[in-house]
mmCIF file of C-alpha atoms in Angstrom:
data_model
loop_
_atom_site.group_PDB
_atom_site.id
_atom_site.type_symbol
_atom_site.label_atom_id
_atom_site.label_comp_id
_atom_site.label_asym_id
_atom_site.label_seq_id
_atom_site.Cartn_x
_atom_site.Cartn_y
_atom_site.Cartn_z
ATOM 1 C CA ALA A 180 94.795 23.967 125.014
ATOM 2 C CA PRO A 181 94.315 27.478 126.220
ATOM 3 C CA ALA A 182 94.465 27.978 130.008
ATOM 4 C CA ILE A 183 90.792 28.133 131.543
ATOM 5 C CA PHE A 184 91.838 30.042 134.418
ATOM 6 C CA ALA A 185 94.794 32.292 134.201
ATOM 7 C CA MET A 186 95.506 33.925 137.510
ATOM 8 C CA ILE A 187 96.419 37.528 137.627
ATOM 9 C CA LEU A 188 97.131 39.836 140.650
ATOM 10 C CA ARG A 189 95.518 43.270 141.088
ATOM 11 C CA ARG A 190 99.049 45.013 140.957
ATOM 12 C CA GLU A 191 99.886 43.211 137.537
ATOM 13 C CA LEU A 192 96.927 45.192 135.885
ATOM 14 C CA PRO A 193 97.730 48.196 133.874
ATOM 15 C CA PRO A 194 97.453 51.415 136.035
ATOM 16 C CA LEU A 195 94.107 52.710 134.166
ATOM 17 C CA TYR A 196 92.734 49.191 134.844
ATOM 18 C CA ARG A 197 93.484 49.084 138.246
ATOM 19 C CA SER A 198 91.816 52.471 138.805
ATOM 20 C CA HIS A 199 88.848 51.358 136.685
ATOM 21 C CA LEU A 200 88.518 48.145 138.832
ATOM 22 C CA GLU A 201 88.237 50.340 142.208
ATOM 23 C CA GLU A 202 85.329 52.416 140.247
ATOM 24 C CA VAL A 203 83.569 49.025 139.360
ATOM 25 C CA GLU A 204 83.759 48.000 142.814
ATOM 26 C CA ARG A 205 82.325 50.940 144.053
ATOM 27 C CA SER A 206 79.301 50.311 141.886
ATOM 28 C CA LEU A 207 78.591 47.128 143.542
ATOM 29 C CA LEU A 208 76.638 48.880 146.068
ATOM 30 C CA ARG A 209 74.128 49.808 143.250
ATOM 31 C CA SER A 210 73.602 46.270 142.574
ATOM 32 C CA HIS A 211 69.831 44.904 143.128
ATOM 33 C CA CYS A 212 70.279 41.332 144.285
ATOM 34 C CA PRO A 213 67.368 40.472 146.640
ATOM 35 C CA HIS A 214 67.502 36.553 145.475
ATOM 36 C CA SER A 215 70.949 35.628 145.309
ATOM 37 C CA GLY A 216 72.560 38.235 147.548
ATOM 38 C CA LEU A 217 75.492 38.341 144.792
ATOM 39 C CA GLN A 218 76.536 41.934 143.976
ATOM 40 C CA VAL A 219 78.178 42.016 140.388
ATOM 41 C CA ALA A 220 79.489 44.857 138.557
ATOM 42 C CA ALA A 221 81.062 45.206 135.388
ATOM 43 C CA GLY A 222 83.190 47.988 133.488
ATOM 44 C CA LEU A 223 83.910 48.182 129.909
ATOM 45 C CA CYS A 224 87.561 49.996 129.550
ATOM 46 C CA LEU A 225 87.460 51.989 126.678
ATOM 47 C CA GLU A 226 90.149 53.026 124.318
ATOM 48 C CA ASN A 227 89.723 56.893 125.238
ATOM 49 C CA GLY A 228 90.384 56.033 128.873
ATOM 50 C CA GLN A 229 86.711 56.129 130.077
ATOM 51 C CA LEU A 230 84.897 53.587 131.625
ATOM 52 C CA VAL A 231 81.435 52.242 131.185
ATOM 53 C CA THR A 232 79.755 50.570 134.168
ATOM 54 C CA GLY A 233 76.911 48.295 134.932
ATOM 55 C CA VAL A 234 75.453 46.366 137.516
ATOM 56 C CA ASN A 235 73.300 43.171 138.089
ATOM 57 C CA TYR A 236 69.416 43.728 138.452
ATOM 58 C CA GLU A 237 67.654 40.659 139.676
ATOM 59 C CA SER A 238 63.910 40.136 138.771
ATOM 60 C CA ASP A 239 61.165 37.705 140.629
ATOM 61 C CA SER A 240 61.081 35.997 137.260
ATOM 62 C CA TYR A 241 64.737 34.861 137.153
ATOM 63 C CA GLY A 242 64.686 34.701 133.427
ATOM 64 C CA LEU A 243 64.154 38.428 133.368
ATOM 65 C CA THR A 244 67.424 39.307 135.474
ATOM 66 C CA LEU A 245 70.071 41.244 133.963
ATOM 67 C CA CYS A 246 73.766 40.615 134.468
ATOM 68 C CA ALA A 247 76.152 43.596 135.288
ATOM 69 C CA GLU A 248 78.068 42.282 131.916
ATOM 70 C CA ARG A 249 75.161 42.775 129.512
ATOM 71 C CA THR A 250 74.131 45.934 131.465
ATOM 72 C CA ALA A 251 77.357 47.613 130.440
ATOM 73 C CA ILE A 252 77.527 46.315 127.053
ATOM 74 C CA ALA A 253 73.969 47.783 126.437
ATOM 75 C CA ARG A 254 74.725 51.205 128.046
ATOM 76 C CA ALA A 255 77.948 51.305 125.992
ATOM 77 C CA GLN A 256 75.891 50.707 122.793
ATOM 78 C CA ALA A 257 73.123 53.256 123.825
ATOM 79 C CA ASN A 258 75.718 55.790 124.562
ATOM 80 C CA GLY A 259 77.450 55.424 121.169
ATOM 81 C CA SER A 260 80.983 54.259 122.838
ATOM 82 C CA ILE A 261 80.432 50.531 122.126
ATOM 83 C CA GLU A 262 83.339 50.508 119.275
ATOM 84 C CA LEU A 263 85.735 51.859 121.873
ATOM 85 C CA VAL A 264 85.769 48.829 124.086
ATOM 86 C CA ARG A 265 89.299 47.336 124.733
ATOM 87 C CA ALA A 266 88.676 45.124 127.987
ATOM 88 C CA VAL A 267 85.848 44.060 130.360
ATOM 89 C CA LEU A 268 86.348 44.259 134.095
ATOM 90 C CA VAL A 269 84.066 42.041 136.442
ATOM 91 C CA SER A 270 83.695 42.307 140.227
ATOM 92 C CA ALA A 271 81.577 40.606 142.816
ATOM 93 C CA ASP A 272 80.809 40.693 146.562
ATOM 94 C CA TRP A 273 78.321 38.936 148.699
ATOM 95 C CA LYS A 274 75.916 40.678 150.618
ATOM 96 C CA ILE A 275 75.321 37.812 152.794
ATOM 97 C CA PRO A 276 78.077 37.490 155.480
ATOM 98 C CA GLY A 277 80.089 34.394 155.458
ATOM 99 C CA GLN A 278 79.765 33.397 151.743
ATOM 100 C CA GLN A 279 82.825 31.860 150.233
ATOM 101 C CA ALA A 280 84.376 33.719 147.021
ATOM 102 C CA LEU A 281 84.308 30.935 144.358
ATOM 103 C CA THR A 282 85.755 31.315 140.952
ATOM 104 C CA LEU A 283 84.141 34.207 139.335
ATOM 105 C CA SER A 284 83.267 34.005 135.726
ATOM 106 C CA PRO A 285 80.698 35.303 133.430
ATOM 107 C CA CYS A 286 77.643 33.282 132.847
ATOM 108 C CA GLY A 287 77.205 31.920 129.662
ATOM 109 C CA ALA A 288 74.549 34.377 128.330
ATOM 110 C CA CYS A 289 77.262 37.242 129.045
ATOM 111 C CA ARG A 290 80.050 34.974 127.420
ATOM 112 C CA GLN A 291 77.952 34.889 124.257
ATOM 113 C CA TRP A 292 77.420 38.853 124.408
ATOM 114 C CA ILE A 293 81.228 39.275 125.032
ATOM 115 C CA ALA A 294 82.008 37.011 122.011
ATOM 116 C CA GLU A 295 79.753 38.747 119.693
ATOM 117 C CA LEU A 296 81.227 42.095 120.757
ATOM 118 C CA SER A 297 84.539 40.599 120.045
ATOM 119 C CA GLU A 298 83.769 39.536 116.841
ATOM 120 C CA ARG A 299 82.100 43.002 116.046
ATOM 121 C CA LEU A 300 85.263 44.738 117.241
ATOM 122 C CA ALA A 301 87.549 42.397 115.726
ATOM 123 C CA ILE A 302 89.674 42.299 119.064
ATOM 124 C CA ASN A 303 89.930 39.010 121.482
ATOM 125 C CA LEU A 304 88.672 41.037 124.500
ATOM 126 C CA PRO A 305 90.573 40.382 127.629
ATOM 127 C CA VAL A 306 88.099 39.912 130.584
ATOM 128 C CA TYR A 307 89.479 40.441 134.059
ATOM 129 C CA CYS A 308 87.318 38.978 137.070
ATOM 130 C CA PHE A 309 88.020 39.960 140.794
ATOM 131 C CA TRP A 310 86.135 39.306 143.997
ATOM 132 C CA LYS A 311 85.914 42.935 145.669
ATOM 133 C CA ASP A 312 89.217 43.383 147.877
ATOM 134 C CA LEU A 313 90.605 40.083 146.819
ATOM 135 C CA PRO A 314 94.672 40.493 145.640
ATOM 136 C CA GLU A 315 94.096 37.906 143.131
ATOM 137 C CA GLY A 316 91.945 37.314 140.068
ATOM 138 C CA SER A 317 91.554 36.174 136.580
ATOM 139 C CA ARG A 318 92.359 37.101 133.015
ATOM 140 C CA ARG A 319 91.047 35.402 130.166
ATOM 141 C CA THR A 320 90.006 36.304 126.630
ATOM 142 C CA ALA A 321 86.717 36.204 124.948
ATOM 143 C CA SER A 322 87.610 32.916 123.012
ATOM 144 C CA GLU A 323 88.713 31.183 125.888
ATOM 145 C CA LEU A 324 85.669 32.073 127.776
ATOM 146 C CA LEU A 325 83.539 30.715 125.078
ATOM 147 C CA PRO A 326 85.446 28.552 122.435
ATOM 148 C CA ASN A 327 83.574 27.909 119.160
ATOM 149 C CA SER A 328 80.697 30.456 120.013
ATOM 150 C CA PHE A 329 77.810 31.483 117.818
ATOM 151 C CA ALA A 330 80.124 34.636 116.752
ATOM 152 C CA LYS A 331 81.100 34.368 113.199
ATOM 153 C CA ASN A 332 84.783 35.138 113.221
ATOM 154 C CA TYR A 333 86.850 36.585 115.895
#
């Protein structure tokens, strides 16, 4: 069975991904999270070295809330760079002092979007998740995050 939670240290990330993770973490401040207090930012690492970011945007009607991962994917689709995605970076931080850094992972809807993107690109996308400023995070693939997804074939 695939590992559910493969640990990775920041320093083990490829240098470009480390730099992109820092940029993702800077974008946490643009998160709109008045209900949960959980700031989330995501970045899509592109084959050409660029990064497409997204942040969570919470709504008073919780079902209308947008996650950072889906915001980044929609942005890459809109700007024409979706076919260049090679990895997903996710970072989070609490606006509320004293909150604990728990296991960080995309939600089910984001896992489905990542699975579909992986299928579309014919790449089992790696997904790296780190709490802001913590040295250790996780690395999982799209298929590890959502085995037996609705995606056709990846």
